[in-house]
C-alpha atoms as one frame of an Amber mdcrd trajectory, in Angstrom:
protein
 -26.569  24.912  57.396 -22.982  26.630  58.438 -20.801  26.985  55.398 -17.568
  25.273  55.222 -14.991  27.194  53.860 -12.302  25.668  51.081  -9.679  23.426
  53.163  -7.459  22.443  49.808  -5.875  26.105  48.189  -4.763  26.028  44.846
  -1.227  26.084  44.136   0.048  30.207  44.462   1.717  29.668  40.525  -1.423
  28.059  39.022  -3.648  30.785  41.043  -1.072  33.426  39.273  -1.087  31.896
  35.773  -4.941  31.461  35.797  -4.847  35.504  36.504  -2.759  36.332  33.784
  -5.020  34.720  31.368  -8.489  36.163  32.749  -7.157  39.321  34.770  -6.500
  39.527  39.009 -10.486  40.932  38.753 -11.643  37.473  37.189 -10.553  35.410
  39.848 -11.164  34.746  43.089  -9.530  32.292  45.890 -10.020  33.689  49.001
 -12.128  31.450  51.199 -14.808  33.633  52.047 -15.243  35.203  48.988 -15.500
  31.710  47.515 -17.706  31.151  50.209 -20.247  33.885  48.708 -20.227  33.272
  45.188 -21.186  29.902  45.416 -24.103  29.534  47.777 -26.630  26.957  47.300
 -30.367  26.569  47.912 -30.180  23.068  48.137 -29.509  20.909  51.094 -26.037
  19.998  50.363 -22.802  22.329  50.291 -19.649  22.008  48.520 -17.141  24.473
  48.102 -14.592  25.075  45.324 -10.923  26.070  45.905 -11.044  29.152  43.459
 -13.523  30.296  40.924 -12.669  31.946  37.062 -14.444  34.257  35.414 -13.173
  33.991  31.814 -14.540  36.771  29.391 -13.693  35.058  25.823 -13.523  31.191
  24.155  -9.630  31.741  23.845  -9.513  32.541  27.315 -11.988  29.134  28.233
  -9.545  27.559  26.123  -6.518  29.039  27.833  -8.401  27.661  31.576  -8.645
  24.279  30.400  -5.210  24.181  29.320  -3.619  25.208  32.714  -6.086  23.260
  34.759  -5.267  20.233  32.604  -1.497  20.409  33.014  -2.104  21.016  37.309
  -4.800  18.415  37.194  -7.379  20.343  39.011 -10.622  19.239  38.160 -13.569
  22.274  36.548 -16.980  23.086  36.631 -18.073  25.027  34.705 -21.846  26.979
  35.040 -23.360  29.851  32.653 -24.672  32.426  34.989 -25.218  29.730  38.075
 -29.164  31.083  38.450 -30.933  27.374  38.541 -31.605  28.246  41.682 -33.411
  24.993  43.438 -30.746  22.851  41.302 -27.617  23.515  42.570 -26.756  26.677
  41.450 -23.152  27.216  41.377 -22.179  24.158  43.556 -20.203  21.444  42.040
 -20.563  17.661  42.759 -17.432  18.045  44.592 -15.240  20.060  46.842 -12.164
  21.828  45.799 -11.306  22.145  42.348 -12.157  25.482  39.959 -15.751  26.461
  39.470 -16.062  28.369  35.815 -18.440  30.953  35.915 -19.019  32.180  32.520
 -21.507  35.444  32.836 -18.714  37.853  31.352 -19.142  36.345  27.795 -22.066
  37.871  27.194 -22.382  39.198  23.565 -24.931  38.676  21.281 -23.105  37.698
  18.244 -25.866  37.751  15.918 -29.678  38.188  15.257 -30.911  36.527  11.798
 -34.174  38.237  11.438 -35.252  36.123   8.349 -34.049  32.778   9.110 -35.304
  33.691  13.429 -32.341  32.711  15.474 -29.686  34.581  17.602 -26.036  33.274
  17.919 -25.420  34.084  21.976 -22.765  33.419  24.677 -23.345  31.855  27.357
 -23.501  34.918  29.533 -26.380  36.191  28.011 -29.551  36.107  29.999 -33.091
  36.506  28.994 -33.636  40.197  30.006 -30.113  40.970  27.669 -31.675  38.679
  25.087 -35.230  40.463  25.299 -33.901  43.733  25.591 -31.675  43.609  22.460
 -34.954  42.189  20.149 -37.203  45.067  21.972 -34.663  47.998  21.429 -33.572
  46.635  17.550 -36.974  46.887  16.911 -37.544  42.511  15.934 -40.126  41.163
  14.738 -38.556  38.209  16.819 -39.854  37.066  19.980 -37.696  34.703  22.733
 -38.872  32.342  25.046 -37.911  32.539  28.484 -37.969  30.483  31.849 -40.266
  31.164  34.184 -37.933  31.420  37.319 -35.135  34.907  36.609 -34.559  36.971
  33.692 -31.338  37.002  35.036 -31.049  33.374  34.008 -28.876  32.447  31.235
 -30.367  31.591  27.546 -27.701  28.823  26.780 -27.050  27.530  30.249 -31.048
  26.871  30.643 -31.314  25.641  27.586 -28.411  22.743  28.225 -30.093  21.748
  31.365 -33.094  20.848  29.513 -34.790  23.705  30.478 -38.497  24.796  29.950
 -40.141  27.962  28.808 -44.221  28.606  28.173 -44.181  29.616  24.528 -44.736
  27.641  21.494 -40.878  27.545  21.243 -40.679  26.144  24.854 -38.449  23.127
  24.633 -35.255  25.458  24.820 -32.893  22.142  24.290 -34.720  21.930  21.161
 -34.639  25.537  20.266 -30.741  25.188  19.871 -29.069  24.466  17.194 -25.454
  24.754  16.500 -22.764  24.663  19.473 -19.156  25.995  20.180 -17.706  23.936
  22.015 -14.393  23.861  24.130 -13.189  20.195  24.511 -11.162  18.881  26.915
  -7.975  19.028  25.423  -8.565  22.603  24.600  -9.518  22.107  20.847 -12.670
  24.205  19.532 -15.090  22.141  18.016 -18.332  23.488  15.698 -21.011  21.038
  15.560 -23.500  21.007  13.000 -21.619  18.513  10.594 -20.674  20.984   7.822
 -17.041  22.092   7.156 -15.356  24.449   9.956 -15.748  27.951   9.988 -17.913
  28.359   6.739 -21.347  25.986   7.354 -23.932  28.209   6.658 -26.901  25.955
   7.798 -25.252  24.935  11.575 -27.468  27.377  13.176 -30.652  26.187  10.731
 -30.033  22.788  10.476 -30.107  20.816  13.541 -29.008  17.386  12.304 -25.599
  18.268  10.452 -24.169  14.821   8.576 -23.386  11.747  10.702 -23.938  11.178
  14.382 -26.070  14.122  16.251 -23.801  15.992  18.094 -25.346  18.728  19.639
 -26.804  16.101  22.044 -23.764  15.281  23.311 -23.238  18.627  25.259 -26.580
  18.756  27.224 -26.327  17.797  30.539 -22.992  16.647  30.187 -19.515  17.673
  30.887 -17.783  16.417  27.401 -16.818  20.217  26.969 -17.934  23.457  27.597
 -20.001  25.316  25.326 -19.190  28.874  24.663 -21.427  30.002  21.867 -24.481
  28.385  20.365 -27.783  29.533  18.239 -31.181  29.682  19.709 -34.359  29.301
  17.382 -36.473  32.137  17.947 -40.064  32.815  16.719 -42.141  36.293  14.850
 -44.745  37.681  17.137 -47.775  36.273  16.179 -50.479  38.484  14.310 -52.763
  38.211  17.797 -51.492  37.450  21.130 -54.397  36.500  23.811 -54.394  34.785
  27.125 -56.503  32.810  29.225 -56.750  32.421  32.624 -58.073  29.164  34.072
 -59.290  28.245  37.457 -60.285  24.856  38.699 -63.601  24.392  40.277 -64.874
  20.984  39.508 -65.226  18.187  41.898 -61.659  17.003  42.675 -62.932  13.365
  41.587 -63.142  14.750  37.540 -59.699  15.970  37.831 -58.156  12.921  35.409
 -61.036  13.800  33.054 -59.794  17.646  32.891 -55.892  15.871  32.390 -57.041
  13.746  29.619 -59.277  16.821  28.127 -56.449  19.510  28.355 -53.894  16.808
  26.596 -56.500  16.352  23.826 -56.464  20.354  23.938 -52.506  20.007  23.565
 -52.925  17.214  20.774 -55.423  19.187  18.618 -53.132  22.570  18.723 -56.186
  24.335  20.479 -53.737  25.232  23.018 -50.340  25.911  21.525 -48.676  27.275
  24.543 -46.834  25.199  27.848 -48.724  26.034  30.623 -47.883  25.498  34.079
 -51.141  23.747  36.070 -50.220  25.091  39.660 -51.924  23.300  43.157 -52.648
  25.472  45.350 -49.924  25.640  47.999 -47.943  26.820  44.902 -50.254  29.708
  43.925 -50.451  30.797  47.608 -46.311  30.394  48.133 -46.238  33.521  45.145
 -49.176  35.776  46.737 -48.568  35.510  50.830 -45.794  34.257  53.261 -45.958
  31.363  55.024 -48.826  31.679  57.581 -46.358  30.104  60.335 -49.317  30.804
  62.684 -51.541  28.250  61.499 -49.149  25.418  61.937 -50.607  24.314  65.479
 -47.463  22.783  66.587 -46.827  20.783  63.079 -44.330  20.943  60.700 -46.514
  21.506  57.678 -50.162  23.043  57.381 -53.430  20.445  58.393 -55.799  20.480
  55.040 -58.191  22.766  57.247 -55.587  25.265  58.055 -54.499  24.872  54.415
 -57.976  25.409  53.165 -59.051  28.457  55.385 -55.395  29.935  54.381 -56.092
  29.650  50.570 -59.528  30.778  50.891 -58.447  33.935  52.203 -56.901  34.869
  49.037 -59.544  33.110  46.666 -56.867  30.142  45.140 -58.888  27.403  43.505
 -57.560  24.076  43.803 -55.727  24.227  40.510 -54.627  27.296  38.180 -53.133
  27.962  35.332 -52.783  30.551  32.409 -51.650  29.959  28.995 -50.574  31.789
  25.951 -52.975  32.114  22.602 -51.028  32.957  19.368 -51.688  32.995  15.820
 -54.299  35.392  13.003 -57.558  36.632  14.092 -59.031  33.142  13.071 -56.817
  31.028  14.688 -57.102  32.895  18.153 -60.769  32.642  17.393 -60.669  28.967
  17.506 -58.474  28.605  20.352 -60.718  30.815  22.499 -63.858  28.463  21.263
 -62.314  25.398  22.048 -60.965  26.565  25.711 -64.584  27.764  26.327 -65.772
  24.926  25.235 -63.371  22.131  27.074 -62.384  24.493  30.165 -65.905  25.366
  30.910 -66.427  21.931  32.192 -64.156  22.019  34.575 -63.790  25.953  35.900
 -63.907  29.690  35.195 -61.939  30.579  32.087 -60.555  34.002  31.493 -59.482
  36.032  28.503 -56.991  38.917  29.967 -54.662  39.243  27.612 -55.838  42.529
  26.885 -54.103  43.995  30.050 -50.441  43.792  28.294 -51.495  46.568  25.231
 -50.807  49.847  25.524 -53.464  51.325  24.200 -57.202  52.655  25.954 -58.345
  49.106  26.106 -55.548  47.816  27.715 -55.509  50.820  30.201 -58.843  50.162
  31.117 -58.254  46.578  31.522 -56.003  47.531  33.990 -57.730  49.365  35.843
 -61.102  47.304  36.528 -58.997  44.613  37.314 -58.423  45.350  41.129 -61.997
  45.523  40.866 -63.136  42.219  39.562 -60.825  40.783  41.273 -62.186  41.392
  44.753 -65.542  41.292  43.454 -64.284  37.136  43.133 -62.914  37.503  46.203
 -59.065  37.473  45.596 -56.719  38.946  47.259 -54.517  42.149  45.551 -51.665
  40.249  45.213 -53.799  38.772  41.905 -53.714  42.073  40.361 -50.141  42.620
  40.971 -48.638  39.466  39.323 -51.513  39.344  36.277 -48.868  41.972  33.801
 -46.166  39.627  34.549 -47.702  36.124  34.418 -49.494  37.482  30.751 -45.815
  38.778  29.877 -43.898  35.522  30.136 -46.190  33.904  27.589 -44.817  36.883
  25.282 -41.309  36.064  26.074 -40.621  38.783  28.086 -39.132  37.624  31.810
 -39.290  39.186  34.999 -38.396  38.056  38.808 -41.835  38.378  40.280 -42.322
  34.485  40.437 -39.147  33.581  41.950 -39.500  36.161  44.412 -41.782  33.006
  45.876 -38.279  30.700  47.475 -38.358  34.242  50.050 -41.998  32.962  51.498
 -41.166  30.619  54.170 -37.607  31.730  55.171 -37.807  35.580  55.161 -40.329
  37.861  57.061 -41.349  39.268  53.453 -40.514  39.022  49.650 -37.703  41.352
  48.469 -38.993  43.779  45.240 -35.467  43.994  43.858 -31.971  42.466  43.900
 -33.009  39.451  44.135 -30.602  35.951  44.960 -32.174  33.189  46.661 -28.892
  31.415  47.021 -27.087  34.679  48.419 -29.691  35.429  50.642 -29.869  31.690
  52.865 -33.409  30.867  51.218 -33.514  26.890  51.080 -35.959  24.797  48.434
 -35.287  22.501  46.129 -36.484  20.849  43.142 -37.211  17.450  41.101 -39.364
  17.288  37.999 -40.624  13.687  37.687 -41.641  12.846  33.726 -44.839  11.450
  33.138 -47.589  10.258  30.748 -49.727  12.427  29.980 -53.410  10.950  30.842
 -55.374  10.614  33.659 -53.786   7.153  34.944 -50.224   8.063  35.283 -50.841
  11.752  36.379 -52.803  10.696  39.322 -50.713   8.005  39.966 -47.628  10.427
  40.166 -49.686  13.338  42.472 -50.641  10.188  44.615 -47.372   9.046  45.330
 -45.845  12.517  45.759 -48.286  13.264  48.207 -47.328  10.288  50.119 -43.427
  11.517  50.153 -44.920  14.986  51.533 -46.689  13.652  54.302 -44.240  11.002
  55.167 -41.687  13.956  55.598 -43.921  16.634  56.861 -43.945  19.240  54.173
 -46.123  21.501  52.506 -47.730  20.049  49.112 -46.128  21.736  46.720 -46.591
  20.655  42.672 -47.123  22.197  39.051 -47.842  19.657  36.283 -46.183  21.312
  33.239 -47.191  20.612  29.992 -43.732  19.189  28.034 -45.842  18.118  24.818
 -48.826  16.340  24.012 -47.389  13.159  24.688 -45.719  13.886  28.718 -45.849
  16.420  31.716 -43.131  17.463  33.960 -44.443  17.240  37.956 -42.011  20.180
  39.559 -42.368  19.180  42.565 -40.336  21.411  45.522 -39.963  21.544  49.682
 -38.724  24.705  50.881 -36.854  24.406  54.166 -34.938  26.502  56.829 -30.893
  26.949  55.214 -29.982  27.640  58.941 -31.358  24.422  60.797 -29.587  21.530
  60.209 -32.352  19.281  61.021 -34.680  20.567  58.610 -31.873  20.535  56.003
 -31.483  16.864  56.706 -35.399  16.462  56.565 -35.435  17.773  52.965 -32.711
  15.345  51.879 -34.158  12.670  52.747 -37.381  14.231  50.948 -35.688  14.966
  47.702 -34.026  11.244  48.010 -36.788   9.106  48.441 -38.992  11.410  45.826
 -36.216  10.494  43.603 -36.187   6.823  44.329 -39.930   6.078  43.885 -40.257
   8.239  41.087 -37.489   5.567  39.368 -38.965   2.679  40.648 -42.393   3.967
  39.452 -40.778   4.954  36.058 -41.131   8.723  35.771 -37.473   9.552  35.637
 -36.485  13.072  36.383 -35.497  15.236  33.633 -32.565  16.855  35.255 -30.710
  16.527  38.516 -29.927  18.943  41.474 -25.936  19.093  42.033 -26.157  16.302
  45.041 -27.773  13.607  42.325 -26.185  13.732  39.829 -23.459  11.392  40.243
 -26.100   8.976  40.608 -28.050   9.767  38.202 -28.086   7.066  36.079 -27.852
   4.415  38.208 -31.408   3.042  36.847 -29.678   2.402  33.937 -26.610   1.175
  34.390 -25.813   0.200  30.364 -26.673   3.781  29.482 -24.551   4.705  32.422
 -21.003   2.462  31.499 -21.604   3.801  27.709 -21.269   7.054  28.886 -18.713
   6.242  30.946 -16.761   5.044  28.050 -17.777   7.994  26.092 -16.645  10.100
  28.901 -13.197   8.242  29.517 -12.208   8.511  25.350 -13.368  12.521  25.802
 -11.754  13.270  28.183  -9.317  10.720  29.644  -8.320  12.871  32.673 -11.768
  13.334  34.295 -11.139  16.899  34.026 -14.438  18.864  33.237 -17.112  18.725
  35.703 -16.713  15.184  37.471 -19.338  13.663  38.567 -22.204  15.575  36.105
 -25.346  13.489  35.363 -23.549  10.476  35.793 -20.027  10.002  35.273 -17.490
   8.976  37.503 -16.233  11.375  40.152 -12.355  11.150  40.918 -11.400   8.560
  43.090 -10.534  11.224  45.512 -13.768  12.945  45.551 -16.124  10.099  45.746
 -18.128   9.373  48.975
């Protein structure tokens, strides 16, 4: 897809006043350097007529202000790395995109109590690296897609991590937030500027208001608290591999919720197909496609056996004392065994002569199974994202189908013209509406010709998240238009099937609540009361767009 570059330019005296309150370096209008910043993997491209970089809440405040009194519409993002989402890309052309990486400052660490008070420019490597160099005892969750992601930002998008502690929505507690008319507010209910429970206490007194500032654009947030948790006394982790007859799969779903249920498995593991596993270890064997647009299930099948994928794989996180970890390894044994091969590697993070060893046999076992190296090399950072430490090895995987090879550093999907993108369906967790939702997602796959690509990720004991993803060729329009239409008929019979999606790429969200339109008008109302002049983020999971911007 050809970029279009901005056709509506700011006013020259609101470009100049916006520069004297965030500096000439924290702005930028020209077209093509618009152009760059905000790149998209998704099949859909809007461009903004300047983007801010504001480095401090007075100055967010300050932005608002001036973009209020031009009327110019903003959208603001963290760090813009939800790459597969949207990115950096508004709902909307024109208007000011609000990057907010340059407030980056860890305010506080509470090693008692176990939370941090962050910006929203703090990522989890920043985050990670502060607790590792202070010398915590305090461990963070993390996403599983770029340390370069940002805590808060993820967090407000309903993000998920793999640790105990990974519902990061529910992890925060305790907002700064800049409201529409340019007022600060403190949630947490207590009195402003000396509650000493806001970042403790989610609940405050009276109506919850934290929730109000997830996925929504009723102001922007520019500090908050995240809960964070003590390294456990043992940290283990199991391996899993999938080798049961693919008619016993609902049994293993219903047996690995009742794993979930039980706290036998305390972590949020990520049960990968196939197609997924091989899109992180090889590229896209373009050679086996025969003339189709997506691999046959033979040429699928002699492509995965090459590298010695089961059907299914995940790992998962053990934590706790010597006892507990005891258990948890009985009971994976135990349940797991039915099913598949279950591993206990965690061993290969420690430093010490075991761990060393570990290490090195494991080239060795591995092709003894007959897997392909590229096990070995992503084993230390698959283990270390269960410890909360992140790393760019897994993203690395949106380079497989659109590049020759994988980059091993400075690494931007969006920058680089790699297209994919995302939808994570909700769903019950047992065996019935888990099969249900792979059936029907395979049926959108073939229908549109793409590779099967799903993980079933374990939200609770209660639901799973399908992440579900097509990657597709940026640079031909006609594939671009192919996943569109993917994305928007996944997206319509996951609705009509009821497993709504938990968040929205840029291009759906201002339908996003269509399904439901009362929730949709009282948010609407909430919306118009907020923030009368429609003047944060348009158009964002749900709202009305400006009458000039809509379709």
């Amino acid at each position: 897809m050809n970029a279009r570059l901005p056709t509506d330019q700011l006013a020259a005296a609101l470009i100049q006043q916006l520069q004297s309150i965030v500096g000439p370096d924290g702005v930028k209008s020209e077209p093509a350097a618009v152009e760059q910043v905000t790149r998209t993997c998704v099949p859909m491209r809007t461009l903004p007529s300047a983007v801010v970089y504001p480095r401090s809440t007075s100055e967010v405040q300050a932005v608002v202000q001036a973009a209020a009194a031009a009327d110019v519409p903003l959208w603001p993002v963290s760090t813009g790395k939800n790459w597969g989402y949207g990115e950096r890309s508004a709902a909307y052309d024109r208007g000011i995109t609000v990057i907010l990486e340059r407030m980056n400052q860890i305010v506080q660490v509470d090693e008692q109590l176990g939370y941090a008070v962050i910006e929203p420019g703090v990522t989890y490597k920043q985050l990670n690296d502060h607790l590792k160099q202070s010398g915590s005892r305090l461990w963070a969750d993390c996403a599983g897609s770029t340390q370069y992601a940002s805590v808060i930002g993820n967090a407000l998008d309903k993000g998920r991590g793999l640790t105990p502690m990974a519902d990061h929505f529910g992890s925060l507690c305790g907002m700064d937030v800049v409201l529409p008319d340019g007022r600060l507010l403190e949630t947490g209910g207590g009195p402003t500027g000396h509650n000493t429970v806001r970042h403790g206490y989610k609940w405050g007194v009276g109506p919850y208001m934290d929730g109000l500032f997830v996925q929504s654009n009723l102001g922007v947030v520019v500090r908050a608290g995240v809960w964070l948790m003590p390294a456990p006394e043992v940290f283990d982790f199991a391996a899993f591999e999938y080798k049961a007859d693919p008619s016993r799969l609902g049994a293993f779903i219903d047996d690995l919720r009742e794993l979930v249920m039980s706290r036998a498995l305390r972590s949020h593991p990520h049960l990968a197909n196939s197609f997924a596993m091989m899109c992180i270890l090889a590229q896209y064997p373009k050679d086996l496609l025969g003339g189709r647009r997506h691999l046959s299930e033979e040429a699928a099948a002699r492509w995965r056996q090459e590298h010695g994928v089961a059907s299914w794989t995940f790992g998962a996180g053990l934590y706790g004392s010597k006892e507990e970890v005891r258990y948890q390894k009985r009971m994976l044994r135990k349940v797991l065994g039915r099913y598949g091969m279950v591993q206990f590697i965690g061993a290969a993070v420690r430093d010490d002569w075991y761990g060393q060893l570990v290490r090195k046999v494991a080239p060795v076992v591995n092709r003894w199974l007959g897997k392909s190296p590229e096990f070995t090399d992503v084993m230390v950072p698959a283990i270390n994202l269960f410890r909360g430490i992140p790393t760019d090895d897994f993203v690395r995987q949106a380079y497989f189908k659109s590049h020759p090879e994988k980059p091993a550093t400075d690494i931007d999907p969006a920058r680089d013209g790699c297209g994919f993108v995302w939808i994570g369906p909700v769903v019950p967790f047992n065996a019935e509406h888990v099969m249900r939702a792979l059936a029907v997602t395979k049926q959108v796959f073939d229908k549109h010709e793409f590779d099967f690509f799903v993980e079933v990720i374990v939200e609770s004991a209660r639901a799973v998240i399908l992440l579900v993803g097509v990657f597709y060729d940026r640079h031909d329009p006609v594939e671009a238009e192919r996943a569109r239409a993917w994305y928007d008929e996944a997206r319509e019979v996951y609705i009509r099937e009821g497993y709504p999606p938990y968040r929205a790429t840029s291009m759906s969200m201002p339908g996003a609540m269509d399904s439901n339109p009362v929730a949709r008008d009282l948010l609407a109302t909430i919306k118009a009361a907020v923030d009368p002049q429609n003047l944060i983020a348009p158009g964002r999971y749900g709202t009305p767009l400006r009458p000039a911007d809509r379709p």
